[in-house]
mmCIF file of C-alpha atoms in Angstrom:
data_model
loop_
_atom_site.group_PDB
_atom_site.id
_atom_site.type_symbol
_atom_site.label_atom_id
_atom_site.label_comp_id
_atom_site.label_asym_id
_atom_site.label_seq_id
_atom_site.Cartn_x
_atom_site.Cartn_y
_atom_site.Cartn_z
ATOM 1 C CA UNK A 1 -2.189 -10.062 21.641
ATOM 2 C CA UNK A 2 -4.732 -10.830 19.177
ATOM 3 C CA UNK A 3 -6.598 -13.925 18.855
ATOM 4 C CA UNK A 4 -6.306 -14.036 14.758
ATOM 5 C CA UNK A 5 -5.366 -11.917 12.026
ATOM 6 C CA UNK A 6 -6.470 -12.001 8.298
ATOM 7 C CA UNK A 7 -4.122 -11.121 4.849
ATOM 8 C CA UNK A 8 -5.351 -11.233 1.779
ATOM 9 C CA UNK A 9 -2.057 -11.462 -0.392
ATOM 10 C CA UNK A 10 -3.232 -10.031 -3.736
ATOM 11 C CA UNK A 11 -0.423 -11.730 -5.391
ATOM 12 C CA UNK A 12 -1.028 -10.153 -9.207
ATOM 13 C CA UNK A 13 -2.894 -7.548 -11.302
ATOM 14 C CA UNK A 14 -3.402 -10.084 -14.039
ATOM 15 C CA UNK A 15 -6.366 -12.025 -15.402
ATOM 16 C CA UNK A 16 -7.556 -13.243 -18.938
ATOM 17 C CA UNK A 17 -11.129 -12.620 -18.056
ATOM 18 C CA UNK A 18 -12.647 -9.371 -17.744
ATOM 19 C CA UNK A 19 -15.766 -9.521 -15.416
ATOM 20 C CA UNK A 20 -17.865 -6.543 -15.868
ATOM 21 C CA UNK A 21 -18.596 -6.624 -11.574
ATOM 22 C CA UNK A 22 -15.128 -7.027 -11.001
ATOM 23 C CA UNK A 23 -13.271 -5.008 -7.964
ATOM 24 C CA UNK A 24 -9.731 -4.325 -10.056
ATOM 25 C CA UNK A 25 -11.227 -3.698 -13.545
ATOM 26 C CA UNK A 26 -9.722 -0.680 -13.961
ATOM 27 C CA UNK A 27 -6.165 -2.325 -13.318
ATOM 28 C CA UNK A 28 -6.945 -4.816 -15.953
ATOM 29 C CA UNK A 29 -8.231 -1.896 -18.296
ATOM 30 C CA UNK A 30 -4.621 -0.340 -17.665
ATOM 31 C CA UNK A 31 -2.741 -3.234 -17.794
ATOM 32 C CA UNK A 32 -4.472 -4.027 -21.429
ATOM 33 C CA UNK A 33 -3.470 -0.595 -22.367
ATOM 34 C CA UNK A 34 0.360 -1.140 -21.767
ATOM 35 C CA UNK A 35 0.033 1.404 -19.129
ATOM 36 C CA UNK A 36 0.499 -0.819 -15.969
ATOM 37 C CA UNK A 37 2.543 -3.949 -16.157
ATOM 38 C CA UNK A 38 1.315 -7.453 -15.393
ATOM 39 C CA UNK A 39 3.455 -7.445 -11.612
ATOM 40 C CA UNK A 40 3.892 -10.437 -9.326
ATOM 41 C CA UNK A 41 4.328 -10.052 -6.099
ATOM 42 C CA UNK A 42 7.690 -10.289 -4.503
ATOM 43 C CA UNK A 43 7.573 -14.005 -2.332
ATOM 44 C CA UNK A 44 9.520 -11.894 0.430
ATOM 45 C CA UNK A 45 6.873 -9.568 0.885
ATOM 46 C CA UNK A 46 4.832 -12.761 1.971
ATOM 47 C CA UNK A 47 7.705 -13.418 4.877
ATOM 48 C CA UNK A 48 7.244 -9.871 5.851
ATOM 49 C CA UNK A 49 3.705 -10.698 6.238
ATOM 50 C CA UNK A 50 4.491 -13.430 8.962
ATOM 51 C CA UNK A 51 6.880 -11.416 10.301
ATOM 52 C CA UNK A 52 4.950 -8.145 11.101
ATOM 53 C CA UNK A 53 2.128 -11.298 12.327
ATOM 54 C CA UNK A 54 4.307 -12.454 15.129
ATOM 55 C CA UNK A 55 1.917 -12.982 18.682
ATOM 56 C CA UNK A 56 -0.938 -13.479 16.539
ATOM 57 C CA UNK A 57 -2.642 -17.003 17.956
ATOM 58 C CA UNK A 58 -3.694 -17.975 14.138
ATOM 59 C CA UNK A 59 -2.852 -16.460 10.391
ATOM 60 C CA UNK A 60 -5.455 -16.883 7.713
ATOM 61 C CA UNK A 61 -4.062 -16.310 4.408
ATOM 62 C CA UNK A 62 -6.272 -15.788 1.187
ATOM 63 C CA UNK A 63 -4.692 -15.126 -2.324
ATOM 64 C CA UNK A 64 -6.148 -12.927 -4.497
ATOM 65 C CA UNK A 65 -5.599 -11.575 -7.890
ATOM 66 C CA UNK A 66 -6.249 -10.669 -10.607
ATOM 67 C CA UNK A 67 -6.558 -14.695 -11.128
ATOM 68 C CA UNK A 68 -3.960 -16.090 -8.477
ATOM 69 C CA UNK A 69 -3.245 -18.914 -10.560
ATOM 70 C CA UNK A 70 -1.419 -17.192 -13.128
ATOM 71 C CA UNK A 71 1.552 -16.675 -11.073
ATOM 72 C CA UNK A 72 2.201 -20.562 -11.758
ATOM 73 C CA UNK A 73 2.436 -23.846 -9.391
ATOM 74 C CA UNK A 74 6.389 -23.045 -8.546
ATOM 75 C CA UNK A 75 5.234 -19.468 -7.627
ATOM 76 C CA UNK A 76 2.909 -21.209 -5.016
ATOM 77 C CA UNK A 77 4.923 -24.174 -4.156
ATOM 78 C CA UNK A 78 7.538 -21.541 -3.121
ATOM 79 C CA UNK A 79 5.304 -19.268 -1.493
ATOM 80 C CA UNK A 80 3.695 -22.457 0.934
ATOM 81 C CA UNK A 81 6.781 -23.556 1.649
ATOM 82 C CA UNK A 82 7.641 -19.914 3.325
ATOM 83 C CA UNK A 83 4.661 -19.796 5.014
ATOM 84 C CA UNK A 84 5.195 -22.848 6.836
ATOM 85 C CA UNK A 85 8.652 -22.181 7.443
ATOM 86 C CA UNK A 86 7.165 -19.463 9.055
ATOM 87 C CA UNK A 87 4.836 -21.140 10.818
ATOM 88 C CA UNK A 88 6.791 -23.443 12.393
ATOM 89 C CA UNK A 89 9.065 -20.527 13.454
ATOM 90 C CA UNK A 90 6.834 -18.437 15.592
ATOM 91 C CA UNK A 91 4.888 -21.509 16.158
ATOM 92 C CA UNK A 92 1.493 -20.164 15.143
ATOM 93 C CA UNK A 93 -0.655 -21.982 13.480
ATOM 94 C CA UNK A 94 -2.498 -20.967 10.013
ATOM 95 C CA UNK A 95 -5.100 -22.049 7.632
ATOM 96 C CA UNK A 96 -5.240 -20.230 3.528
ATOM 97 C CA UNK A 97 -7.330 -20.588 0.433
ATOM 98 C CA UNK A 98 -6.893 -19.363 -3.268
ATOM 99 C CA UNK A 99 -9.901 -17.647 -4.631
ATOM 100 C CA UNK A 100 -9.832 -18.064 -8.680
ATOM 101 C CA UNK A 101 -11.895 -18.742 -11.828
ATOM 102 C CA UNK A 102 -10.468 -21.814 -11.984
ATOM 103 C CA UNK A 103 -9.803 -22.389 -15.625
ATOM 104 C CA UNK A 104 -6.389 -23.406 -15.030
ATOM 105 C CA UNK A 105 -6.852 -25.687 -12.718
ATOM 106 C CA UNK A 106 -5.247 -29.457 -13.639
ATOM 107 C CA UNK A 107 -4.987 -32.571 -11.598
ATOM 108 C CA UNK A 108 -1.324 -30.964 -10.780
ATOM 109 C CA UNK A 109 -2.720 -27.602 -8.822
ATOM 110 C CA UNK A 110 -5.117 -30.144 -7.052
ATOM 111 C CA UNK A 111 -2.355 -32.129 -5.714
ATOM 112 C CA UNK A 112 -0.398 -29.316 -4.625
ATOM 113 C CA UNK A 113 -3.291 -27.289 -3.365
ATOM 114 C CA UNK A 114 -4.348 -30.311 -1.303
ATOM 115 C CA UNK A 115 -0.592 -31.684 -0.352
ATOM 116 C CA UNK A 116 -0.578 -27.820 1.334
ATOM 117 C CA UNK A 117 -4.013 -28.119 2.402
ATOM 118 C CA UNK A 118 -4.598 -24.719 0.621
ATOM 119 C CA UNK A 119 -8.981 -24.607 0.097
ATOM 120 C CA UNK A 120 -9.849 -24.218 -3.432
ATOM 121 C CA UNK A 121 -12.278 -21.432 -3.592
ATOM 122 C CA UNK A 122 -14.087 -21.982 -6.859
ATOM 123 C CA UNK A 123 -15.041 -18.489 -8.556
ATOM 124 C CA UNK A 124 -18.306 -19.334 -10.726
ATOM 125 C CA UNK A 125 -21.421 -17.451 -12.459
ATOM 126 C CA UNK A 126 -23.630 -20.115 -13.535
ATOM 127 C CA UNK A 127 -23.538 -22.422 -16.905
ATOM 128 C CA UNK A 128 -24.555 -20.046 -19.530
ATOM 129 C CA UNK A 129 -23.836 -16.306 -17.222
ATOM 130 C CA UNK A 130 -21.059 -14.189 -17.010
ATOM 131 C CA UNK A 131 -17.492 -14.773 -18.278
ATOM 132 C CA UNK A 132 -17.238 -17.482 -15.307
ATOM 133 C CA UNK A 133 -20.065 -19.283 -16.207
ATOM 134 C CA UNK A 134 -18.045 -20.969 -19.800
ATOM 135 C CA UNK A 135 -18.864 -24.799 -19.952
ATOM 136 C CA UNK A 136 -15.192 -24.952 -19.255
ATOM 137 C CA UNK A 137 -15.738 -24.112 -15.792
ATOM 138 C CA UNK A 138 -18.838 -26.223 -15.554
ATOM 139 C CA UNK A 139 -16.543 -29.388 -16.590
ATOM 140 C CA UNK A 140 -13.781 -28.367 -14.366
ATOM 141 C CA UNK A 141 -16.366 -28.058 -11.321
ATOM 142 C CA UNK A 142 -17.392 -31.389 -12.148
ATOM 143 C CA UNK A 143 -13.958 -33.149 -12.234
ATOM 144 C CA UNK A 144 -13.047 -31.650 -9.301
ATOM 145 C CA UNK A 145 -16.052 -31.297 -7.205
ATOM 146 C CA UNK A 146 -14.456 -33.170 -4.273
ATOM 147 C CA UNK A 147 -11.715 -31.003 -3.782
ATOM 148 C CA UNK A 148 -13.441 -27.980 -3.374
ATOM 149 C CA UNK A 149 -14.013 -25.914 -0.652
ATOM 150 C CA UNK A 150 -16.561 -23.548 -1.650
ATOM 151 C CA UNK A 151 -17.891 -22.276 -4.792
ATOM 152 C CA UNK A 152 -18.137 -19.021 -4.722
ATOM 153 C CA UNK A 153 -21.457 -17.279 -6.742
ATOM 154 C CA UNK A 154 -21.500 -13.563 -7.479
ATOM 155 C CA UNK A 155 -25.380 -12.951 -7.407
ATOM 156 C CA UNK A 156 -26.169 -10.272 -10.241
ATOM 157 C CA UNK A 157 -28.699 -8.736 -12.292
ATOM 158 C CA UNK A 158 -27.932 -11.093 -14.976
ATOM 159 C CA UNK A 159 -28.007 -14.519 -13.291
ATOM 160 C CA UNK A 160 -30.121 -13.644 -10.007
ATOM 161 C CA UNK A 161 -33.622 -14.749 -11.913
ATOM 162 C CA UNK A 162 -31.594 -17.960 -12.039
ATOM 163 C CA UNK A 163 -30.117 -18.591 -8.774
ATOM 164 C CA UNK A 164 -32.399 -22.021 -7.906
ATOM 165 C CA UNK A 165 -31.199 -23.216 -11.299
ATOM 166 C CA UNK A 166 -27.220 -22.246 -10.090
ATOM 167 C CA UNK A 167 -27.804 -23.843 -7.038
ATOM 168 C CA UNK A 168 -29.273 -26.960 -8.359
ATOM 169 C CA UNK A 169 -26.639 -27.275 -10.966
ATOM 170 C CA UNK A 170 -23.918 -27.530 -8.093
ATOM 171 C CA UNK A 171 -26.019 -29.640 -6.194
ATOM 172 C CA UNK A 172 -26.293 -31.880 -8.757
ATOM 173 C CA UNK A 173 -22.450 -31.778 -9.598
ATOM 174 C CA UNK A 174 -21.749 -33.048 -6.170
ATOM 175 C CA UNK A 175 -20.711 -29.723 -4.656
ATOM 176 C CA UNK A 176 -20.584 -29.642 -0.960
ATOM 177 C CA UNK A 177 -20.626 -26.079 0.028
ATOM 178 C CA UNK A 178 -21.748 -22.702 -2.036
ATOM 179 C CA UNK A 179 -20.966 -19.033 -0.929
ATOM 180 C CA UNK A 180 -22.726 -16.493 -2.526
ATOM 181 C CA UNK A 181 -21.544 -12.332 -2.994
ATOM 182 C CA UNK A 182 -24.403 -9.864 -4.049
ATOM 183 C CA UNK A 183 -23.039 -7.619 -6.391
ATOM 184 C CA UNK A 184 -21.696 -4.523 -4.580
ATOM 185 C CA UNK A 185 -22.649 -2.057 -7.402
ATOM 186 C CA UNK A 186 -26.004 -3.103 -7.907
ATOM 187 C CA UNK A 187 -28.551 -0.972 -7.326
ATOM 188 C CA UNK A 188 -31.776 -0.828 -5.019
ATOM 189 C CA UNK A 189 -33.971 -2.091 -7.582
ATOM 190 C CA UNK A 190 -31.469 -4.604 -8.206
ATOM 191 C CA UNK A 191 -31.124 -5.701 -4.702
ATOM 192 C CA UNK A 192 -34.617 -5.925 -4.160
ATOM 193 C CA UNK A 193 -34.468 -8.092 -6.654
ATOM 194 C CA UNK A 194 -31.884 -10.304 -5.442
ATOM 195 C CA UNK A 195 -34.340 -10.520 -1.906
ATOM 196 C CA UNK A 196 -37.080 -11.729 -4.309
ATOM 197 C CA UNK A 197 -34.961 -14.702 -5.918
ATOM 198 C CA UNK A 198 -32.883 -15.663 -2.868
ATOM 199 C CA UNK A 199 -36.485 -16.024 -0.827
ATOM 200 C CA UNK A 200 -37.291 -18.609 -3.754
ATOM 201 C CA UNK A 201 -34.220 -20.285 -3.208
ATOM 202 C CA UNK A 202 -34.631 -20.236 0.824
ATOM 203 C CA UNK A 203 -38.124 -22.105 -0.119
ATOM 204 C CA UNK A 204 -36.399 -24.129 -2.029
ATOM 205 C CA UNK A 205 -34.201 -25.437 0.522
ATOM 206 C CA UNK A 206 -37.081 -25.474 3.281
ATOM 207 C CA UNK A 207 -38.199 -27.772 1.385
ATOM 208 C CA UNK A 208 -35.705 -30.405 1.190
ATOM 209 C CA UNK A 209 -35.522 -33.585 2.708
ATOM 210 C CA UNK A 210 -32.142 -33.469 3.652
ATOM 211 C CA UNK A 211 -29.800 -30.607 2.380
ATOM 212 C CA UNK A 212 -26.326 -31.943 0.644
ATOM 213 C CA UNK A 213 -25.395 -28.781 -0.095
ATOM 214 C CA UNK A 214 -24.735 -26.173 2.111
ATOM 215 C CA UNK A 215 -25.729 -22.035 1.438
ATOM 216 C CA UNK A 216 -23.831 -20.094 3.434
ATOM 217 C CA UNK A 217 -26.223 -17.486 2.798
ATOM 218 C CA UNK A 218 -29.493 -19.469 3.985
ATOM 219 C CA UNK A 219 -27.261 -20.844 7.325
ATOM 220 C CA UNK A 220 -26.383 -17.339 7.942
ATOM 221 C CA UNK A 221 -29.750 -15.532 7.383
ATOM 222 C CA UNK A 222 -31.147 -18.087 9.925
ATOM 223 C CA UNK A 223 -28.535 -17.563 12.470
ATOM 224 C CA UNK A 224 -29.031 -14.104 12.217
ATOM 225 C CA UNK A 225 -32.491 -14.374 13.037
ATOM 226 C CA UNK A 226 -31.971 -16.553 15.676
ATOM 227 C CA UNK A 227 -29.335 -14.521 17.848
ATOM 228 C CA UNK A 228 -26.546 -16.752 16.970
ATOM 229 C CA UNK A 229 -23.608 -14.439 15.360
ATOM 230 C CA UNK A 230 -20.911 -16.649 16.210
ATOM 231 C CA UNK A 231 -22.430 -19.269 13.390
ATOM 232 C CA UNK A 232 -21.492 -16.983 10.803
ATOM 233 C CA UNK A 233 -19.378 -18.325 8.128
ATOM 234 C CA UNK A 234 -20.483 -16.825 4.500
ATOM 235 C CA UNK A 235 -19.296 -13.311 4.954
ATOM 236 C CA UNK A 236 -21.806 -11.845 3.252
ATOM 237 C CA UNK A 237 -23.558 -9.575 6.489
ATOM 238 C CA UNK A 238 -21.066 -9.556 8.322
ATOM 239 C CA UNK A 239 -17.381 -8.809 8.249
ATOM 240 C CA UNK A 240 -15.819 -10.495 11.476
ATOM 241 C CA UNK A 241 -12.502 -9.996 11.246
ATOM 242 C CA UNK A 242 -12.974 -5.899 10.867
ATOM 243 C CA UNK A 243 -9.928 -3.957 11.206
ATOM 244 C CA UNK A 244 -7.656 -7.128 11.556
ATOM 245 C CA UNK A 245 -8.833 -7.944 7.395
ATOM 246 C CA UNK A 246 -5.705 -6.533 5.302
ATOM 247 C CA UNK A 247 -5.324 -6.725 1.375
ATOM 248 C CA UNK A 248 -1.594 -6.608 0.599
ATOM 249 C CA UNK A 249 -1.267 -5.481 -2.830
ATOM 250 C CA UNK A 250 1.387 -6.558 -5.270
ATOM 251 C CA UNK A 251 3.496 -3.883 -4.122
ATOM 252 C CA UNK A 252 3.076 -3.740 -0.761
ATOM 253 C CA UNK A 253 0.464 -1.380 -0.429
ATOM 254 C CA UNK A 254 -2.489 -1.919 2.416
ATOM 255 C CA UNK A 255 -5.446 -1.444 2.373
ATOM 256 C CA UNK A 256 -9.033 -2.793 3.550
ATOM 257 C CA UNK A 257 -10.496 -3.372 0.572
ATOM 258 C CA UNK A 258 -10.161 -4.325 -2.844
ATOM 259 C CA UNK A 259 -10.221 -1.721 -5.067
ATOM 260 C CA UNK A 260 -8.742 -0.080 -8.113
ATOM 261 C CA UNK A 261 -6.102 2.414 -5.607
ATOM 262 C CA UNK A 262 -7.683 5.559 -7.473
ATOM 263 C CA UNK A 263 -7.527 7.309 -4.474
ATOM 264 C CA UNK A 264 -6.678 7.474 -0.586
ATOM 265 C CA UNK A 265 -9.089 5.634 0.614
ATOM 266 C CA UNK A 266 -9.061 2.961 3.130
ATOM 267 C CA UNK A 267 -5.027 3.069 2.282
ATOM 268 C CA UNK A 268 -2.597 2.126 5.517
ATOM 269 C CA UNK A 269 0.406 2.712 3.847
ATOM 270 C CA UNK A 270 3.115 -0.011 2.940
ATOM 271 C CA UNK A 271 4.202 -3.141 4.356
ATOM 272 C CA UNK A 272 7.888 -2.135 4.431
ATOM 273 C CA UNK A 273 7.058 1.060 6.125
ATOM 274 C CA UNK A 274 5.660 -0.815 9.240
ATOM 275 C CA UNK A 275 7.325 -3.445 11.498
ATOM 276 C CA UNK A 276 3.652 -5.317 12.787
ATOM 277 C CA UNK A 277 0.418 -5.319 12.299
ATOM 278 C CA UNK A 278 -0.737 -3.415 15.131
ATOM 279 C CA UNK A 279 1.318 -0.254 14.228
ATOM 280 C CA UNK A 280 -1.870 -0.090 12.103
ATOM 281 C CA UNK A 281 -4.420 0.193 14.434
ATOM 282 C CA UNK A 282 -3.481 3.550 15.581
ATOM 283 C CA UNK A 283 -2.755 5.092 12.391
ATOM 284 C CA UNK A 284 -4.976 8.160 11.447
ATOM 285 C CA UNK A 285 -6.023 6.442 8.334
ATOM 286 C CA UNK A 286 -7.509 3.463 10.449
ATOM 287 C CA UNK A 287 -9.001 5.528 12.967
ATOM 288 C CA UNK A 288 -11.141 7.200 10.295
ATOM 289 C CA UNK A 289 -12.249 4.158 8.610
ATOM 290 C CA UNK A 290 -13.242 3.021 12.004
ATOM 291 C CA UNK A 291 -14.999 5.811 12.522
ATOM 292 C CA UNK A 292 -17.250 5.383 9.326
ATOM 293 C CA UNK A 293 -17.613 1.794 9.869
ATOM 294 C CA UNK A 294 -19.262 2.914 13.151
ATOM 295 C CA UNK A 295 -21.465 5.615 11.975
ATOM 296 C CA UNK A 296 -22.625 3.165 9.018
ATOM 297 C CA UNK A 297 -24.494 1.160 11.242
ATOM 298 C CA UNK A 298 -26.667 4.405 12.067
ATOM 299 C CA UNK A 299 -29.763 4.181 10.292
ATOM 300 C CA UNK A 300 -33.384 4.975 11.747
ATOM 301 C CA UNK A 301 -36.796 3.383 10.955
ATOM 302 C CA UNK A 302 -37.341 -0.743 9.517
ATOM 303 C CA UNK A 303 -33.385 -0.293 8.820
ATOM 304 C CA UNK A 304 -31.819 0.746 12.591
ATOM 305 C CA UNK A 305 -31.894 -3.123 13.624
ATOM 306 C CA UNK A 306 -30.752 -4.932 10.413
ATOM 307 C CA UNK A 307 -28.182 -1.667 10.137
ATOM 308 C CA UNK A 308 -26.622 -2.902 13.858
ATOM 309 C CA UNK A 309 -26.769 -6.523 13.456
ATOM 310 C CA UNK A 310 -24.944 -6.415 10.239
ATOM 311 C CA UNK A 311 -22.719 -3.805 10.712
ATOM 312 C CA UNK A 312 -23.985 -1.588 8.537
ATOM 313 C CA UNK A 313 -24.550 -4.023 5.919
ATOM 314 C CA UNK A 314 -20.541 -3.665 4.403
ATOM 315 C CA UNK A 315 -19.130 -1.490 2.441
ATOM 316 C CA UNK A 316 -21.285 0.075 -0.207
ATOM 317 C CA UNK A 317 -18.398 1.752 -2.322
ATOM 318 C CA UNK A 318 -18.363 1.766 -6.524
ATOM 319 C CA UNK A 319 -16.313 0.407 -8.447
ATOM 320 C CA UNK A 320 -13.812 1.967 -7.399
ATOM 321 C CA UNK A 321 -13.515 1.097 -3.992
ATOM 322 C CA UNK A 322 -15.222 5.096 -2.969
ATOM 323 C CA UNK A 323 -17.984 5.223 -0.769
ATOM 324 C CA UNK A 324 -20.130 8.095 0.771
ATOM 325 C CA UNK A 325 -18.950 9.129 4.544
ATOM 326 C CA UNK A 326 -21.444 7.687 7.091
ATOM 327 C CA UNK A 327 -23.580 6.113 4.683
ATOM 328 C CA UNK A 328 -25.513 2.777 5.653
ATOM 329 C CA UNK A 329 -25.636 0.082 2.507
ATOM 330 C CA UNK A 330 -29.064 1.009 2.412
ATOM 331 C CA UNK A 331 -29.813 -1.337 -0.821
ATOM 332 C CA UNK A 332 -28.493 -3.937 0.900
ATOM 333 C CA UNK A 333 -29.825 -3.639 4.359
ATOM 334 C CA UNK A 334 -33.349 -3.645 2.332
ATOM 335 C CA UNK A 335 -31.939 -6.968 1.180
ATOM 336 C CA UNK A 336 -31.793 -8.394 4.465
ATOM 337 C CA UNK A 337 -35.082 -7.358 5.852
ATOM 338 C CA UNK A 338 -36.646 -9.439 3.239
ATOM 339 C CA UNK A 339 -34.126 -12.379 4.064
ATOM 340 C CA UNK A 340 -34.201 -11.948 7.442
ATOM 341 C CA UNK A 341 -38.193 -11.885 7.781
ATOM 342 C CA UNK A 342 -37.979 -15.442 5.983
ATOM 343 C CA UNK A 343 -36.684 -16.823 9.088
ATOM 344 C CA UNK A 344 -38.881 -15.029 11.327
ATOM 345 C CA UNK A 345 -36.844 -12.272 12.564
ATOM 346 C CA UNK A 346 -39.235 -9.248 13.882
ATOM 347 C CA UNK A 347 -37.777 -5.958 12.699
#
């Protein structure tokens, strides 16, 4: 028995944005074409989910997309309602979230996110970066700053010069909590360029009074340094969950990641072709990802210790989800060093 397991329901392929650092832009690119159709996923795929969950102590559900929201609030209402038939079934407990741009959020989603105490993950570049930096999503922010959970900022070569002004923007709208994702195709030039602006924000928050905003990215960094790896909560070094992390795509395909399916990698299969969750963990396809999540932690030099104490420093794949075999994130373990040295961490 496991103590928790983690799906990440990706309940469409659909989205009226088109972020160029996006994970499924080439499913949007098709979809546009007229050569994949806008799917929903099937609400009994999500009771398979509990089902093949069964002995787990805790589910954590996170919806994905495309942009979630566009499967409507009946789609959802239906979908929590399962869940917590579910729960109360197998009597395991569960906590979820719904990661989205936002733009369609109204004071209805709010009161059925929070009557389902489903955490809003806000999705947001900046005012004035990206396509989900709009004044739009600046207002909505704003409105709704209390019922957030997190807002979630995709550091990139195009906003990272700006990421004091991004954080004091939120912290001036009243958010409580910001999570922040270096962009995974970014170069090392680009990364060491992200170190150079994140120190500036670390400073930035050293030198606060008291903090009213929380960085998971600062909180982390310092537990890092520190020895503490159970504090983690941002995500960004470290992937806790591992092997137990599943994407379920629209169709029922599973895989650890979330990419645009142009190829076999990190593919399990599909739900229906499995009865639980641990019929994956012995599958040939999980034994080799395994296998180069382990040998991804091997570097040598400055690198071996940040390489071990991140993992590896994640996943470095393109845009399309590929990756080089045995390959440390070297960009991003570079990154760290810089971060990590902030706090006083001797590597």
């Amino acid at each position: 028995m496991f103590d928790s397991i983690s799906l990440l329901p990706k309940v469409n392929n659909s989205c009226f944005l088109d972020c160029e650092y996006c994970m499924v832009i080439q499913e949007l690119e098709l979809e546009k074409k007229g050569q994949l159709p806008s799917t929903t996923m099937p609400l009994e795929m999500i009771e398979k989910m509990c089902e093949m969950s069964i002995g787990y102590n805790k589910w954590f559900f996170s919806y994905l997309g495309g942009e979630p929201l566009m499967n409507g609030k009946e789609y959802f209402k239906n979908m929590f309602d399962i869940i917590q038939a579910q729960s109360e079934k197998y009597y395991t407990p569960y906590t979820h979230r719904v990661t989205t741009n936002g733009l369609l959020l109204d004071d209805e989603w709010i009161q059925l996110l929070n009557e389902h105490n489903c955490k809003l993950i806000f999705s947001y570049d900046g005012l004035g970066f990206g396509k989900k930096g709009s004044k739009k999503a600046h207002d909505l922010i704003a409105k709704y700053a209390k019922d957030i959970h997190v807002v979630q900022v995709v550091v990139s070569a195009t906003n990272c010069a700006h990421i004091v002004d991004i954080y004091k923007e939120l912290e001036a709208l009243g958010i409580r909590r910001i999570n922040t994702q270096y962009e995974i195709y970014a170069s090392e030039e680009d990364y060491l360029n992200f170190a150079k602006h994140t120190i500036e924000l670390f400073k930035y928050i050293d030198s606060l009074e008291k903090v009213k905003t929380s960085l998971f990215l600062y909180n982390d960094a310092k537990a890092i340094a520190a020895g503490k790896l159970a504090s983690i909560n941002g995500g960004e070094f470290i992937n806790s969950r591992l092997l137990a992390d599943y994407v379920i795509d629209y169709d029922g395909e599973i895989r650890n990641a979330l990419n645009a399916r142009t190829n076999g990698y990190a593919h399990y299969g599909n739900i229906n072709t499995f009865t639980h969750f641990n019929d994956l963990m012995t599958t040939e396809t999980t034994k080799y990802v395994l296998r180069d999540y382990v040998n991804a932690m091997k570097a040598f030099g400055d690198l071996e210790k940040i390489a071990y104490v991140t993992r590896g420093g994640g996943y470095p794949g393109d845009r399309f989800g590929i990756r080089c075999e045995d390959a440390p994130h070297v960009p991003k373990l570079k990154c760290y060093k810089i971060l990590l040295e902030h706090f006083g961490m001797k590597l």
